[in-house]
Short mmCIF file of C-alpha atoms in Angstrom, two decimals:
data_model
loop_
_atom_site.label_atom_id
_atom_site.label_comp_id
_atom_site.label_asym_id
_atom_site.label_seq_id
_atom_site.Cartn_x
_atom_site.Cartn_y
_atom_site.Cartn_z
CA UNK A 126 157.76 153.52 40.62
CA UNK A 127 155.78 152.93 44.26
CA UNK A 128 155.48 150.47 45.77
CA UNK A 129 151.61 149.67 46.91
CA UNK A 130 151.58 147.33 50.39
CA UNK A 131 148.20 147.16 50.78
CA UNK A 132 147.58 145.36 47.97
CA UNK A 133 149.13 141.18 47.08
CA UNK A 134 149.20 140.88 44.21
CA UNK A 135 147.24 137.31 43.19
CA UNK A 136 149.83 134.74 40.57
CA UNK A 137 147.18 132.01 39.07
CA UNK A 138 148.52 128.82 40.43
CA UNK A 139 150.99 126.94 37.37
CA UNK A 140 149.59 123.70 36.15
CA UNK A 141 152.14 121.39 37.76
CA UNK A 142 151.37 124.06 41.22
CA UNK A 143 147.11 122.53 39.76
CA UNK A 144 147.96 118.91 39.25
CA UNK A 145 150.00 118.43 42.79
CA UNK A 146 147.47 120.26 44.02
CA UNK A 147 144.29 118.15 42.82
CA UNK A 148 143.57 114.46 43.50
CA UNK A 149 144.57 111.72 41.44
CA UNK A 150 141.99 109.54 39.62
CA UNK A 151 141.76 106.41 39.85
CA UNK A 152 141.85 104.84 36.87
CA UNK A 153 139.06 102.75 35.25
CA UNK A 154 139.77 99.57 34.28
CA UNK A 155 138.00 98.20 31.78
CA UNK A 156 136.02 94.99 31.66
CA UNK A 157 137.44 92.33 29.90
CA UNK A 158 135.24 91.71 27.05
CA UNK A 159 134.46 87.82 26.91
CA UNK A 160 134.16 85.32 23.73
CA UNK A 161 131.12 84.73 22.79
CA UNK A 162 131.44 80.96 23.98
CA UNK A 163 132.21 82.71 27.46
CA UNK A 164 128.63 84.30 27.43
CA UNK A 165 127.06 81.43 25.97
CA UNK A 166 127.53 79.96 29.90
CA UNK A 167 127.49 83.43 31.58
CA UNK A 168 123.14 83.17 30.08
CA UNK A 169 123.22 79.45 30.23
CA UNK A 170 124.68 79.32 33.34
CA UNK A 171 122.80 81.81 35.39
CA UNK A 172 118.76 81.94 32.40
CA UNK A 173 118.79 79.06 30.53
CA UNK A 174 119.16 75.34 32.90
CA UNK A 175 117.67 77.08 36.16
CA UNK A 176 114.25 77.59 34.45
CA UNK A 177 114.86 74.24 32.00
CA UNK A 178 115.53 72.42 35.33
CA UNK A 179 113.30 74.52 37.12
CA UNK A 180 110.52 73.99 34.93
CA UNK A 181 110.70 70.80 34.31
CA UNK A 182 110.80 69.41 38.07
CA UNK A 183 107.55 71.48 38.13
CA UNK A 184 105.92 69.54 36.33
CA UNK A 185 107.71 66.08 37.47
CA UNK A 186 106.43 66.36 41.02
CA UNK A 187 103.54 67.53 39.80
CA UNK A 188 101.64 65.18 37.54
CA UNK A 189 103.58 62.13 39.28
CA UNK A 190 103.46 62.62 42.79
CA UNK A 191 100.84 65.31 43.55
CA UNK A 192 97.45 64.65 40.82
CA UNK A 193 97.32 61.16 42.01
CA UNK A 194 96.81 61.50 45.49
CA UNK A 195 95.03 64.49 45.75
CA UNK A 196 96.53 67.15 47.52
CA UNK A 197 97.06 70.72 46.78
CA UNK A 198 101.03 71.38 47.45
CA UNK A 199 100.40 75.36 48.22
CA UNK A 200 100.87 78.29 46.25
CA UNK A 201 99.67 78.72 41.74
CA UNK A 202 100.87 74.33 41.81
CA UNK A 203 98.10 74.07 44.78
CA UNK A 204 95.62 76.38 43.26
CA UNK A 205 96.40 74.32 39.24
CA UNK A 206 95.48 70.91 41.17
CA UNK A 207 92.93 72.21 42.85
CA UNK A 208 90.56 73.52 40.12
CA UNK A 209 92.22 70.33 37.89
CA UNK A 210 90.77 67.44 40.82
CA UNK A 211 87.36 70.42 40.24
CA UNK A 212 85.96 70.51 36.99
CA UNK A 213 88.83 68.50 35.01
CA UNK A 214 90.43 71.27 33.58
CA UNK A 215 94.25 70.60 33.23
CA UNK A 216 96.06 72.22 35.35
CA UNK A 217 99.02 72.96 32.89
CA UNK A 218 96.08 75.17 31.42
CA UNK A 219 95.27 76.85 35.36
CA UNK A 220 99.53 77.97 35.61
CA UNK A 221 99.54 79.28 31.78
CA UNK A 222 97.02 81.20 32.50
CA UNK A 223 97.37 82.65 36.56
CA UNK A 224 101.51 83.03 35.21
CA UNK A 225 99.82 85.72 33.01
CA UNK A 226 98.87 88.98 34.91
CA UNK A 227 101.42 87.40 37.96
CA UNK A 228 104.30 87.93 34.69
CA UNK A 229 102.65 92.13 34.54
CA UNK A 230 103.00 92.04 38.30
CA UNK A 231 106.53 91.50 38.53
CA UNK A 232 107.43 92.90 35.22
CA UNK A 233 106.06 96.87 36.12
CA UNK A 234 106.65 95.94 40.56
CA UNK A 235 110.03 93.48 40.86
CA UNK A 236 111.23 93.60 38.35
CA UNK A 237 111.69 92.85 34.43
CA UNK A 238 114.22 90.17 35.22
CA UNK A 239 112.16 88.10 38.03
CA UNK A 240 109.42 88.04 35.84
CA UNK A 241 111.09 87.23 33.13
CA UNK A 242 112.86 83.98 34.44
CA UNK A 243 109.64 82.75 36.27
CA UNK A 244 107.08 83.60 34.06
CA UNK A 245 108.76 81.28 31.39
CA UNK A 246 109.82 78.45 34.20
CA UNK A 247 105.96 78.53 34.93
CA UNK A 248 104.55 77.90 31.16
CA UNK A 249 108.27 74.81 30.96
CA UNK A 250 105.29 73.79 33.87
CA UNK A 251 102.93 74.49 31.71
CA UNK A 252 103.39 72.61 28.74
CA UNK A 253 104.68 69.57 29.92
CA UNK A 254 101.63 68.67 31.64
CA UNK A 255 99.76 69.52 29.17
CA UNK A 256 102.04 67.37 26.77
CA UNK A 257 101.33 64.44 28.86
CA UNK A 258 97.88 65.41 29.32
CA UNK A 259 97.21 65.15 25.39
CA UNK A 260 100.07 62.19 25.31
CA UNK A 261 97.46 60.46 27.94
CA UNK A 262 94.58 61.25 25.26
CA UNK A 263 96.46 59.57 22.28
CA UNK A 264 97.64 56.68 24.01
CA UNK A 265 94.24 55.66 25.81
CA UNK A 266 95.47 55.65 28.88
CA UNK A 267 94.36 57.26 32.57
CA UNK A 268 97.80 57.97 33.94
CA UNK A 269 102.42 57.28 32.27
CA UNK A 270 103.24 56.43 36.57
CA UNK A 271 99.69 54.45 38.14
CA UNK A 272 102.21 53.54 40.66
CA UNK A 273 102.38 56.36 42.81
CA UNK A 274 98.45 57.25 42.59
CA UNK A 275 96.84 56.42 45.50
CA UNK A 276 95.29 52.83 46.58
CA UNK A 277 92.26 51.53 47.19
CA UNK A 278 92.54 49.44 50.77
CA UNK A 279 92.96 52.63 53.82
CA UNK A 280 96.57 51.65 55.32
CA UNK A 281 98.04 51.16 51.38
CA UNK A 282 95.86 54.29 49.60
CA UNK A 283 98.04 56.38 53.37
CA UNK A 284 101.55 54.57 52.09
CA UNK A 285 101.37 55.53 49.42
CA UNK A 286 99.96 59.30 49.86
CA UNK A 287 102.39 59.92 51.98
CA UNK A 288 105.45 58.56 49.80
CA UNK A 289 103.35 61.06 46.99
CA UNK A 290 104.19 63.78 49.35
CA UNK A 291 107.04 63.19 50.69
CA UNK A 292 108.62 62.74 46.24
CA UNK A 293 106.61 65.54 45.01
CA UNK A 294 107.80 67.74 48.50
CA UNK A 295 110.96 67.08 47.33
CA UNK A 296 110.43 67.86 43.13
CA UNK A 297 108.89 70.77 43.78
CA UNK A 298 112.59 71.59 46.45
CA UNK A 299 114.79 71.13 44.71
CA UNK A 300 112.81 73.26 42.02
CA UNK A 301 112.22 75.91 44.72
CA UNK A 302 115.55 75.97 45.30
CA UNK A 303 117.09 76.66 42.30
CA UNK A 304 115.29 79.47 40.84
CA UNK A 305 116.06 81.44 44.39
CA UNK A 306 119.70 80.35 44.22
CA UNK A 307 120.53 80.93 39.69
CA UNK A 308 117.26 83.92 39.52
CA UNK A 309 116.55 84.87 43.16
CA UNK A 310 112.55 84.56 42.67
CA UNK A 311 110.27 81.13 42.75
CA UNK A 312 107.12 83.26 41.08
CA UNK A 313 103.50 82.23 41.64
CA UNK A 314 102.64 83.72 45.16
CA UNK A 315 105.62 84.82 46.09
CA UNK A 316 105.27 87.85 43.56
CA UNK A 317 102.40 89.02 45.16
CA UNK A 318 103.85 87.93 48.44
CA UNK A 319 107.11 90.75 47.62
CA UNK A 320 104.63 93.24 46.65
CA UNK A 321 102.49 93.32 49.86
CA UNK A 322 106.74 93.64 51.52
CA UNK A 323 106.90 97.17 49.85
CA UNK A 324 104.47 98.17 50.42
CA UNK A 325 104.11 96.51 54.35
CA UNK A 326 107.72 96.58 55.25
CA UNK A 327 106.58 95.02 58.82
CA UNK A 328 105.21 91.79 56.89
CA UNK A 329 107.67 89.27 55.74
CA UNK A 330 108.10 87.45 51.83
CA UNK A 331 108.15 84.42 53.51
CA UNK A 332 105.44 84.46 56.00
CA UNK A 333 102.48 85.97 52.81
CA UNK A 334 103.76 83.27 51.16
CA UNK A 335 103.35 80.89 53.63
CA UNK A 336 100.03 82.57 55.01
CA UNK A 337 98.74 82.13 50.89
CA UNK A 338 99.52 78.61 50.60
CA UNK A 339 97.42 77.48 53.54
CA UNK A 340 95.45 79.31 52.42
CA UNK A 341 94.94 76.63 50.01
CA UNK A 342 95.52 74.34 52.00
CA UNK A 343 92.26 75.77 54.16
CA UNK A 344 90.61 75.38 50.40
CA UNK A 345 91.77 71.52 50.02
CA UNK A 346 89.05 70.61 52.24
CA UNK A 347 86.17 71.86 50.98
CA UNK A 348 87.61 70.19 46.81
CA UNK A 349 88.46 67.07 49.04
CA UNK A 350 84.78 66.75 50.38
CA UNK A 351 84.40 62.81 51.58
CA UNK A 352 81.99 61.35 53.43
CA UNK A 353 84.27 61.06 56.07
CA UNK A 354 87.10 62.84 58.30
CA UNK A 355 89.42 60.24 57.11
CA UNK A 356 88.89 61.65 53.11
CA UNK A 357 88.58 65.25 54.23
CA UNK A 358 91.54 65.65 56.93
CA UNK A 359 94.10 63.80 54.18
CA UNK A 360 94.91 66.21 51.59
CA UNK A 361 95.97 68.03 54.14
CA UNK A 362 97.86 65.84 56.20
CA UNK A 363 99.36 64.84 52.75
CA UNK A 364 99.79 69.36 51.59
CA UNK A 365 101.06 70.13 54.97
CA UNK A 366 103.47 66.73 54.67
CA UNK A 367 104.96 68.65 50.73
CA UNK A 368 105.00 72.19 51.99
CA UNK A 369 107.16 71.08 55.15
CA UNK A 370 109.48 69.11 52.56
CA UNK A 371 109.58 71.27 50.26
CA UNK A 372 110.85 74.08 52.29
CA UNK A 373 114.14 71.70 54.17
CA UNK A 374 115.11 70.80 50.61
CA UNK A 375 115.23 74.17 49.54
CA UNK A 376 116.57 74.63 52.55
CA UNK A 377 118.96 72.22 52.40
CA UNK A 378 120.05 73.57 48.79
CA UNK A 379 119.80 77.17 49.59
CA UNK A 380 122.28 76.53 52.24
CA UNK A 381 124.30 74.72 51.37
CA UNK A 382 126.21 71.20 51.73
CA UNK A 383 129.76 72.00 53.05
CA UNK A 384 127.66 72.66 56.27
CA UNK A 385 129.61 72.65 60.06
CA UNK A 386 130.54 74.62 63.71
CA UNK A 387 132.53 77.08 64.58
CA UNK A 388 134.18 77.08 67.75
CA UNK A 389 134.70 79.85 69.58
CA UNK A 390 136.69 78.70 73.21
CA UNK A 391 138.35 81.40 76.03
CA UNK A 392 141.30 79.72 78.06
CA UNK A 393 143.85 80.29 79.54
CA UNK A 394 145.87 76.90 78.01
CA UNK A 395 145.81 78.48 74.21
CA UNK A 396 149.18 76.00 73.41
CA UNK A 397 147.82 72.52 74.44
CA UNK A 398 144.93 72.64 74.08
CA UNK A 399 145.20 74.19 70.04
CA UNK A 400 147.70 71.14 69.96
CA UNK A 401 145.39 68.26 70.40
CA UNK A 402 142.88 70.17 68.72
CA UNK A 403 144.97 69.99 65.24
CA UNK A 404 146.02 66.24 66.73
CA UNK A 405 143.71 64.54 67.02
CA UNK A 406 140.56 66.28 64.26
CA UNK A 407 143.16 67.50 61.96
CA UNK A 408 141.50 70.82 62.41
CA UNK A 409 143.45 74.64 62.33
CA UNK A 410 143.14 76.50 65.31
CA UNK A 411 142.74 80.14 65.16
CA UNK A 412 144.19 81.93 68.37
CA UNK A 413 143.48 85.89 69.27
CA UNK A 414 144.30 87.67 72.51
CA UNK A 415 141.51 88.38 74.64
CA UNK A 416 140.16 90.32 77.42
CA UNK A 417 138.18 89.66 80.48
CA UNK A 418 136.60 93.03 81.51
CA UNK A 419 135.03 91.56 84.57
CA UNK A 420 137.89 90.08 86.15
CA UNK A 421 140.85 91.26 83.53
CA UNK A 422 142.50 88.83 83.41
CA UNK A 423 144.74 88.25 80.24
CA UNK A 424 143.34 85.22 78.79
CA UNK A 425 143.09 83.71 73.93
CA UNK A 426 140.60 83.16 72.10
CA UNK A 427 140.60 79.65 69.80
CA UNK A 428 138.85 79.91 66.63
CA UNK A 429 138.00 76.79 65.30
CA UNK A 430 135.68 75.12 62.18
CA UNK A 431 134.65 71.62 62.50
CA UNK A 432 132.19 68.73 60.93
CA UNK A 433 129.19 67.71 62.95
CA UNK A 434 130.70 64.31 63.33
CA UNK A 435 134.17 66.60 65.71
CA UNK A 436 131.29 68.03 67.72
CA UNK A 437 131.07 65.61 70.63
CA UNK A 438 135.40 65.02 70.76
CA UNK A 439 135.97 68.29 70.58
CA UNK A 440 133.54 69.19 73.85
CA UNK A 441 135.39 65.98 75.25
CA UNK A 442 138.61 67.50 74.30
CA UNK A 443 137.65 71.17 75.89
CA UNK A 444 136.69 69.51 78.92
CA UNK A 445 139.75 68.71 79.90
CA UNK A 446 141.23 71.57 80.36
CA UNK A 447 139.09 74.16 83.50
CA UNK A 448 139.38 77.22 83.53
CA UNK A 449 137.36 77.60 79.78
CA UNK A 450 134.39 79.07 78.17
CA UNK A 451 133.24 78.03 74.17
CA UNK A 452 130.81 78.28 72.73
CA UNK A 453 129.65 77.08 69.13
CA UNK A 454 127.58 78.69 65.55
CA UNK A 455 126.42 76.11 63.18
CA UNK A 456 127.85 78.03 59.02
CA UNK A 457 125.36 77.01 56.68
CA UNK A 458 129.15 77.29 53.89
CA UNK A 459 132.85 76.63 54.17
CA UNK A 460 134.89 78.39 52.35
CA UNK A 461 139.04 77.73 50.91
CA UNK A 462 141.02 74.16 52.58
CA UNK A 463 138.65 73.07 54.69
CA UNK A 464 138.60 69.25 54.75
CA UNK A 465 135.39 66.93 54.25
#
């Protein structure tokens, strides 16, 4: 029996060797099954209550504050208000008609959830505006809340208009923030802005939405045309005030109310400085090793998060330590054990 040295008999690896050579696959952890009550609250928190709240607040803002003071707040809401002022056609019907084509655009170009949620919210607003209009006719009154309408006198009319613009902006800002925070979309002209942004990436959604709002405000000049300059410019000023308040209220809600300032302090006296901060401001301090690349000196970097009211006191503490460099940035939200 001859032995062939040119050919090496290859043996197939055993099952144990194969198992050892192959990387272990991570075990798939099944998702916990939600109870019917948990499913209900999940749907309620993510879709139902944002739609209800935003739809109701939008309707209240338009009916109580915007319509009586004759200005267009921008977007689809402004278009509906302008058409009602010019033709008498209830703004609820206009919002409903505008929402139908926007629904199909959002459904095919943005997403099914965004299309359904935003459309239902605007439909709630439309139904409420139509219902209130029918209620006015049945009661034989012009407006359920006449106190917020523009007065006839000059100064009184201006005060009423500004208050209406501010209050309307607050209501519309809360409605906008609720939709953006819970559903990721605000509907209306922002749908057109998102579609254009997909084609032209250099144009931001916020810039396009502001452009649509500006167009509505510009058109309002011709809709609210009066005999003197004051009657022409008043709707524009009120619309700008309303848009500004809406933007600020929306930003405040989205960014959160637990805002703070984060300090990063480069110092040669980390122990003394951190002790003074903790004793006087009652804030925790994190210390990290740092090295200046110009002087190559070993220093420390202190990180501290404080409230706005403590800003001046911390600056006074830092000034007492020479060779200390500090800068701070604002934070929109703070999580964890952070006292107010």
